[in-house]
Structure formats: C-alpha cells, structure tokens
Amino acid sequence: MQLEVKPKGHTVFVYIKGEIDLQETERLRQEVDRYIDHHGMDHLVFDLTQVNFIDSSGVGGIIGRYRKMKDIGGKMSIVGAKPTVEKVLIFSGIQKIIPLYQTEKDRIKAEK
Amino acid sequence: MNVNEKDFRVKNQIRLTIQSRAENVAFVRACTAAFASQMDYTLEEIDEIRLAVSEAVSNSIIHGYKNDPYSQVELYITLWENGGIEIVVEDHGCGIADLKQAMEPTFSTEPGRMGLGFAFMQSFMDQVEVKSRVGQGTTVILKRKVRQPVESKN
C-alpha cells in the first residue's frame, strides 16, 4: 500500500494505492492520526481510486478515522472506490455515516 | 448437471503454512487468487474468494493467536473437478467460546474492530463452516462453486 497525505486548504486528502488489509490498516491509522493530531483539519477525504482490495480490517480503519474526525468536529468523505471496493464498503454499511462519491468532481458538487 | 463420481475428484490441491503475521495475509490472498484462477471463476468471484480468505486468516492472527507472530496458520486449498474451491483455514489458537455470538455481524471481542469478518465470509462464499474448541483452535471451511461449470482449463 502506498499512502500520500496532501492538504488543500482546510481539506486533507489521503491518496491510497494498493490493498488495505490488516497489515496496512495499522500504517494507515498511524500516519493519518499523526497528521490529524499535528495539523488538525475540517475535512478528511479518502481517495480510493487506486485501491484494488479492502477487507473488514480496512473498513474498520476508515471508520476509526471517521470517529476521530467526528471527535474534533470535522467531517469525512470517500471518493473513487472501484466497484469491487465499493461493494465491500456498502456491505459494511459505511455509506450510512460517510458519503461515498464516484469522483472528486461529484464530491465538490455535492458538498458545495 | 449430472452428479457422478468424477465430480468429487480432486483437480488440484495445495497446502500452505504461514507464520501468524499480518504481513502474510497479502501473501495468502495472492496465492489463493493465483491458485483459484486455475478454475473458471470470473474476476469478481476471485475478488470475493480473496476477501473471504483474508478475513479467515486475519481472524486466526488477531483472535486465535492474539497477534502472537510466532504461531502458525495452516491452509489446505482444494479445487474440485466439478468446479468448486474449498479453503480450510486452521489455527491452534485460543478457540471461540461462543460460536453463535462470534458469527453475529458487528460482534467483536476487540474494541475498534468491526466484527464483520464472518459476515463477509458468509456473504461472499456459498458455504462457511466453523469448528472451534476453546484452548485448541479454530477451523474455518470456505466453499465456493464456479457459477456455470464449463470444461476446466488445462
């Protein structure tokens, strides 16, 4: 898994490439939490365009970050999940608490 | 489809033993996907098999062995002539005291975990069987048929 955290204004984008499983979720948690703790932010966007696998550990990791954002009064969105990843996210019910968008354009349009 | 003796023949079989480390889950997934592609599964079906095996092995590592990396998880993967895969994931860890409760979606013994592992396995495989004994370990058997059995690849 490759992970890149990029701030744009008050929104922070987390670009992930590869697979999000038990091993990688731990790294995701550490790196994103460190960023949240040090910089603070209003909005966290997970860009999953280049993710080709996620399991329940990965879903748990994303929900954990959502809870952290909620605690500091921020919000979170997910963009670009491929059908195979989206199926797992939807099965877990994550879309009830975190909005899912096909593209970044869709997100901007919806959250304007 | 005619059910005959040939249908129950083993087409191919592998056995894999891994140390119970989180970094080995990706290896098991890749290995299972490569092996399953000897059958006529669609890419979507292979993805679902990868997910199920990932959940089962992760469970053994996190729950069975409580993240002790020096234990072993064993896998026996069988491809059947009639177009199905059977994946046996076995650990010799702590076992599950209450199987019914463990298999409920959103139940987890670990705070911060989703408790969705078994729900994923059950949704994405045709059959999930779990045998467990406290103090002795857990065996999960995952089965998935090829949707439309055709002549197997060589």
Short mmCIF file of C-alpha atoms in Angstrom, two decimals:
data_model
loop_
_atom_site.label_atom_id
_atom_site.label_comp_id
_atom_site.label_asym_id
_atom_site.label_seq_id
_atom_site.Cartn_x
_atom_site.Cartn_y
_atom_site.Cartn_z
CA MET A 1 0.00 0.00 0.00
CA GLN A 2 1.22 3.49 -0.84
CA LEU A 3 -0.15 6.38 1.11
CA GLU A 4 0.05 10.09 0.47
CA VAL A 5 -1.45 12.80 2.65
CA LYS A 6 -1.98 16.12 0.87
CA PRO A 7 -3.64 19.21 2.32
CA LYS A 8 -5.63 21.57 0.09
CA GLY A 9 -6.96 24.45 2.13
CA HIS A 10 -8.91 23.08 5.10
CA THR A 11 -9.40 19.74 3.39
CA VAL A 12 -6.86 16.97 3.67
CA PHE A 13 -6.71 14.26 1.02
CA VAL A 14 -5.43 10.79 1.73
CA TYR A 15 -4.47 9.05 -1.51
CA ILE A 16 -4.13 5.31 -1.12
CA LYS A 17 -2.76 2.89 -3.68
CA GLY A 18 -2.87 -0.91 -3.37
CA GLU A 19 -4.56 -3.11 -0.79
CA ILE A 20 -5.99 -2.12 2.60
CA ASP A 21 -5.86 -5.14 4.89
CA LEU A 22 -4.88 -5.97 8.48
CA GLN A 23 -1.22 -5.08 7.98
CA GLU A 24 -1.79 -1.89 6.03
CA THR A 25 -4.63 -0.63 8.24
CA GLU A 26 -2.18 -0.22 11.11
CA ARG A 27 0.02 2.01 8.94
CA LEU A 28 -3.00 3.93 7.70
CA ARG A 29 -4.13 4.52 11.26
CA GLN A 30 -0.71 5.73 12.43
CA GLU A 31 0.00 8.03 9.51
CA VAL A 32 -3.44 9.62 9.25
CA ASP A 33 -3.82 10.03 13.03
CA ARG A 34 -0.41 11.64 13.28
CA TYR A 35 -1.45 14.12 10.62
CA ILE A 36 -4.79 14.87 12.28
CA ASP A 37 -3.11 15.33 15.67
CA HIS A 38 -0.42 17.64 14.38
CA HIS A 39 -2.30 19.73 11.85
CA GLY A 40 -5.99 19.46 12.62
CA MET A 41 -8.42 19.78 9.73
CA ASP A 42 -12.07 20.39 8.88
CA HIS A 43 -12.49 17.75 6.25
CA LEU A 44 -10.74 14.47 5.53
CA VAL A 45 -11.15 12.89 2.09
CA PHE A 46 -10.06 9.31 1.43
CA ASP A 47 -9.30 8.88 -2.28
CA LEU A 48 -9.61 5.15 -3.01
CA THR A 49 -9.31 5.45 -6.82
CA GLN A 50 -6.22 3.27 -6.81
CA VAL A 51 -7.28 0.77 -4.17
CA ASN A 52 -7.96 -2.70 -5.53
CA PHE A 53 -8.71 -4.52 -2.30
CA ILE A 54 -10.22 -3.76 1.09
CA ASP A 55 -11.39 -6.15 3.81
CA SER A 56 -13.13 -5.69 7.15
CA SER A 57 -9.86 -4.62 8.81
CA GLY A 58 -9.56 -1.83 6.22
CA VAL A 59 -13.18 -0.78 6.65
CA GLY A 60 -12.60 -0.69 10.42
CA GLY A 61 -9.54 1.51 9.88
CA ILE A 62 -11.51 4.01 7.81
CA ILE A 63 -14.36 4.10 10.33
CA GLY A 64 -11.83 4.67 13.11
CA ARG A 65 -10.55 7.77 11.30
CA TYR A 66 -14.15 8.94 10.80
CA ARG A 67 -14.70 8.71 14.56
CA LYS A 68 -11.55 10.69 15.18
CA MET A 69 -12.67 13.39 12.74
CA LYS A 70 -16.09 13.48 14.39
CA ASP A 71 -14.44 13.95 17.79
CA ILE A 72 -12.66 17.08 16.58
CA GLY A 73 -15.79 18.38 14.86
CA GLY A 74 -14.66 17.62 11.32
CA LYS A 75 -16.19 15.57 8.55
CA MET A 76 -15.08 12.87 6.20
CA SER A 77 -15.81 11.64 2.66
CA ILE A 78 -14.68 8.81 0.43
CA VAL A 79 -14.13 9.22 -3.30
CA GLY A 80 -13.33 6.94 -6.22
CA ALA A 81 -14.00 3.45 -4.81
CA LYS A 82 -13.97 0.88 -7.62
CA PRO A 83 -16.99 -1.47 -7.83
CA THR A 84 -15.16 -4.29 -6.05
CA VAL A 85 -14.12 -1.97 -3.20
CA GLU A 86 -17.45 -0.15 -3.16
CA LYS A 87 -19.29 -3.46 -2.75
CA VAL A 88 -17.36 -4.18 0.46
CA LEU A 89 -17.90 -0.63 1.76
CA ILE A 90 -21.63 -0.76 1.09
CA PHE A 91 -21.95 -4.21 2.60
CA SER A 92 -20.37 -2.87 5.79
CA GLY A 93 -22.91 -0.01 5.90
CA ILE A 94 -20.21 2.67 5.88
CA GLN A 95 -22.22 4.84 3.45
CA LYS A 96 -24.73 5.48 6.24
CA ILE A 97 -22.15 7.58 8.06
CA ILE A 98 -19.57 8.55 5.43
CA PRO A 99 -20.69 9.83 1.99
CA LEU A 100 -19.26 7.94 -0.99
CA TYR A 101 -18.64 9.73 -4.29
CA GLN A 102 -17.59 8.32 -7.64
CA THR A 103 -15.20 11.18 -8.34
CA GLU A 104 -13.72 14.25 -6.67
CA LYS A 105 -15.87 16.38 -9.01
CA ASP A 106 -19.02 14.66 -7.69
CA ARG A 107 -17.91 15.32 -4.14
CA ILE A 108 -17.25 19.02 -4.75
CA LYS A 109 -20.60 19.37 -6.46
CA ALA A 110 -22.49 17.59 -3.67
CA GLU A 111 -20.69 19.26 -0.78
CA LYS A 112 -20.71 22.79 -2.13
CA MET B 1 -25.63 -31.05 -14.36
CA ASN B 2 -25.17 -34.75 -13.81
CA VAL B 3 -23.66 -35.61 -10.50
CA ASN B 4 -21.30 -38.51 -10.88
CA GLU B 5 -18.25 -39.88 -9.19
CA LYS B 6 -15.94 -37.76 -11.33
CA ASP B 7 -17.42 -34.59 -9.85
CA PHE B 8 -15.94 -35.38 -6.46
CA ARG B 9 -12.41 -35.89 -7.70
CA VAL B 10 -9.69 -33.54 -6.63
CA LYS B 11 -8.43 -31.47 -9.53
CA ASN B 12 -5.60 -29.87 -7.62
CA GLN B 13 -4.58 -29.21 -4.04
CA ILE B 14 -2.11 -27.08 -2.12
CA ARG B 15 -1.12 -26.82 1.49
CA LEU B 16 0.31 -23.65 2.90
CA THR B 17 1.65 -22.93 6.38
CA ILE B 18 2.33 -19.34 7.37
CA GLN B 19 3.60 -17.64 10.48
CA SER B 20 0.77 -15.71 12.08
CA ARG B 21 1.91 -12.28 10.94
CA ALA B 22 -0.28 -9.58 9.47
CA GLU B 23 2.14 -9.12 6.56
CA ASN B 24 1.47 -12.71 5.46
CA VAL B 25 -2.23 -12.10 4.82
CA ALA B 26 -1.48 -10.39 1.48
CA PHE B 27 0.68 -13.36 0.50
CA VAL B 28 -2.11 -15.83 1.29
CA ARG B 29 -4.55 -13.72 -0.73
CA ALA B 30 -2.28 -13.58 -3.76
CA CYS B 31 -1.54 -17.28 -3.50
CA THR B 32 -5.22 -18.22 -3.17
CA ALA B 33 -6.20 -15.98 -6.10
CA ALA B 34 -3.47 -17.45 -8.31
CA PHE B 35 -4.49 -20.99 -7.40
CA ALA B 36 -8.23 -20.31 -7.80
CA SER B 37 -7.60 -18.93 -11.29
CA GLN B 38 -6.98 -22.49 -12.43
CA MET B 39 -10.77 -22.73 -12.31
CA ASP B 40 -13.22 -20.78 -14.44
CA TYR B 41 -14.01 -18.12 -11.91
CA THR B 42 -14.79 -14.60 -13.04
CA LEU B 43 -12.53 -11.83 -11.78
CA GLU B 44 -15.34 -10.75 -9.49
CA GLU B 45 -15.59 -14.23 -7.99
CA ILE B 46 -11.83 -14.35 -7.46
CA ASP B 47 -12.07 -11.00 -5.64
CA GLU B 48 -14.74 -12.41 -3.34
CA ILE B 49 -12.66 -15.52 -2.62
CA ARG B 50 -9.67 -13.26 -1.85
CA LEU B 51 -11.81 -11.30 0.57
CA ALA B 52 -13.11 -14.40 2.37
CA VAL B 53 -9.66 -15.95 2.82
CA SER B 54 -8.30 -12.61 4.01
CA GLU B 55 -10.99 -12.44 6.69
CA ALA B 56 -10.42 -16.02 7.85
CA VAL B 57 -6.63 -15.68 8.12
CA SER B 58 -6.90 -12.25 9.79
CA ASN B 59 -9.27 -13.77 12.35
CA SER B 60 -6.76 -16.52 13.16
CA ILE B 61 -3.99 -13.97 13.65
CA ILE B 62 -5.98 -11.40 15.66
CA HIS B 63 -8.37 -13.59 17.62
CA GLY B 64 -6.94 -17.10 17.50
CA TYR B 65 -3.37 -16.12 18.30
CA LYS B 66 -3.99 -12.66 19.82
CA ASN B 67 -1.39 -11.23 17.43
CA ASP B 68 1.39 -13.57 18.53
CA PRO B 69 3.52 -13.68 15.36
CA TYR B 70 5.28 -16.94 16.23
CA SER B 71 2.32 -19.25 15.77
CA GLN B 72 1.20 -20.92 12.57
CA VAL B 73 -1.88 -20.75 10.40
CA GLU B 74 -2.42 -23.67 8.05
CA LEU B 75 -4.32 -23.59 4.81
CA TYR B 76 -5.47 -26.50 2.68
CA ILE B 77 -6.93 -25.43 -0.63
CA THR B 78 -8.66 -27.92 -2.89
CA LEU B 79 -10.01 -27.43 -6.39
CA TRP B 80 -12.72 -29.96 -7.25
CA GLU B 81 -13.34 -31.42 -10.70
CA ASN B 82 -16.97 -30.35 -10.54
CA GLY B 83 -15.97 -26.72 -10.37
CA GLY B 84 -15.59 -25.63 -6.79
CA ILE B 85 -12.96 -24.46 -4.36
CA GLU B 86 -12.64 -25.46 -0.73
CA ILE B 87 -10.38 -23.46 1.54
CA VAL B 88 -9.62 -24.78 5.01
CA VAL B 89 -8.04 -22.24 7.37
CA GLU B 90 -6.82 -23.77 10.60
CA ASP B 91 -5.22 -22.32 13.69
CA HIS B 92 -4.24 -23.85 17.00
CA GLY B 93 -5.04 -20.74 18.98
CA CYS B 94 -7.43 -19.91 21.79
CA GLY B 95 -10.60 -21.10 20.07
CA ILE B 96 -14.04 -19.49 20.19
CA ALA B 97 -16.19 -19.97 23.29
CA ASP B 98 -19.46 -18.80 21.77
CA LEU B 99 -19.59 -19.52 18.05
CA LYS B 100 -23.09 -18.18 17.58
CA GLN B 101 -22.16 -14.85 19.13
CA ALA B 102 -18.83 -14.69 17.25
CA MET B 103 -20.62 -15.05 13.93
CA GLU B 104 -23.07 -12.22 14.57
CA PRO B 105 -22.33 -9.18 12.41
CA THR B 106 -20.82 -6.33 14.40
CA PHE B 107 -19.86 -8.51 17.34
CA SER B 108 -16.17 -8.23 18.10
CA THR B 109 -14.13 -9.10 21.16
CA GLU B 110 -11.61 -6.41 20.19
CA PRO B 111 -12.57 -2.76 20.69
CA GLY B 112 -12.22 -0.75 17.50
CA ARG B 113 -12.77 -3.75 15.25
CA MET B 114 -15.81 -4.11 13.02
CA GLY B 115 -16.86 -7.68 13.73
CA LEU B 116 -17.72 -8.09 10.06
CA GLY B 117 -15.30 -10.88 9.21
CA PHE B 118 -17.73 -13.78 9.39
CA ALA B 119 -20.50 -11.73 7.75
CA PHE B 120 -18.19 -11.09 4.78
CA MET B 121 -17.22 -14.76 4.57
CA GLN B 122 -20.87 -15.81 4.65
CA SER B 123 -21.96 -13.29 2.05
CA PHE B 124 -19.20 -13.90 -0.42
CA MET B 125 -18.88 -17.67 -0.19
CA ASP B 126 -21.50 -20.37 -0.81
CA GLN B 127 -20.82 -22.15 2.43
CA VAL B 128 -18.93 -21.33 5.62
CA GLU B 129 -18.35 -23.94 8.27
CA VAL B 130 -16.65 -23.19 11.57
CA LYS B 131 -15.37 -25.69 14.08
CA SER B 132 -13.79 -24.48 17.26
CA ARG B 133 -12.64 -25.74 20.62
CA VAL B 134 -11.58 -23.44 23.40
CA GLY B 135 -7.86 -23.81 24.01
CA GLN B 136 -7.37 -25.95 20.92
CA GLY B 137 -8.09 -23.77 17.95
CA THR B 138 -10.44 -22.95 15.14
CA THR B 139 -11.00 -24.37 11.67
CA VAL B 140 -12.91 -22.40 9.06
CA ILE B 141 -14.00 -24.13 5.85
CA LEU B 142 -14.94 -21.87 2.96
CA LYS B 143 -16.61 -23.25 -0.17
CA ARG B 144 -17.42 -21.56 -3.42
CA LYS B 145 -18.71 -23.07 -6.66
CA VAL B 146 -17.93 -21.90 -10.14
CA ARG B 147 -21.25 -20.35 -11.19
CA GLN B 148 -21.52 -22.05 -14.57
CA PRO B 149 -19.40 -25.16 -14.67
CA VAL B 150 -17.67 -25.48 -18.01
CA GLU B 151 -14.76 -27.58 -19.24
CA SER B 152 -11.91 -26.94 -16.85
CA LYS B 153 -8.79 -25.18 -18.05
CA ASN B 154 -5.58 -27.14 -18.51
#
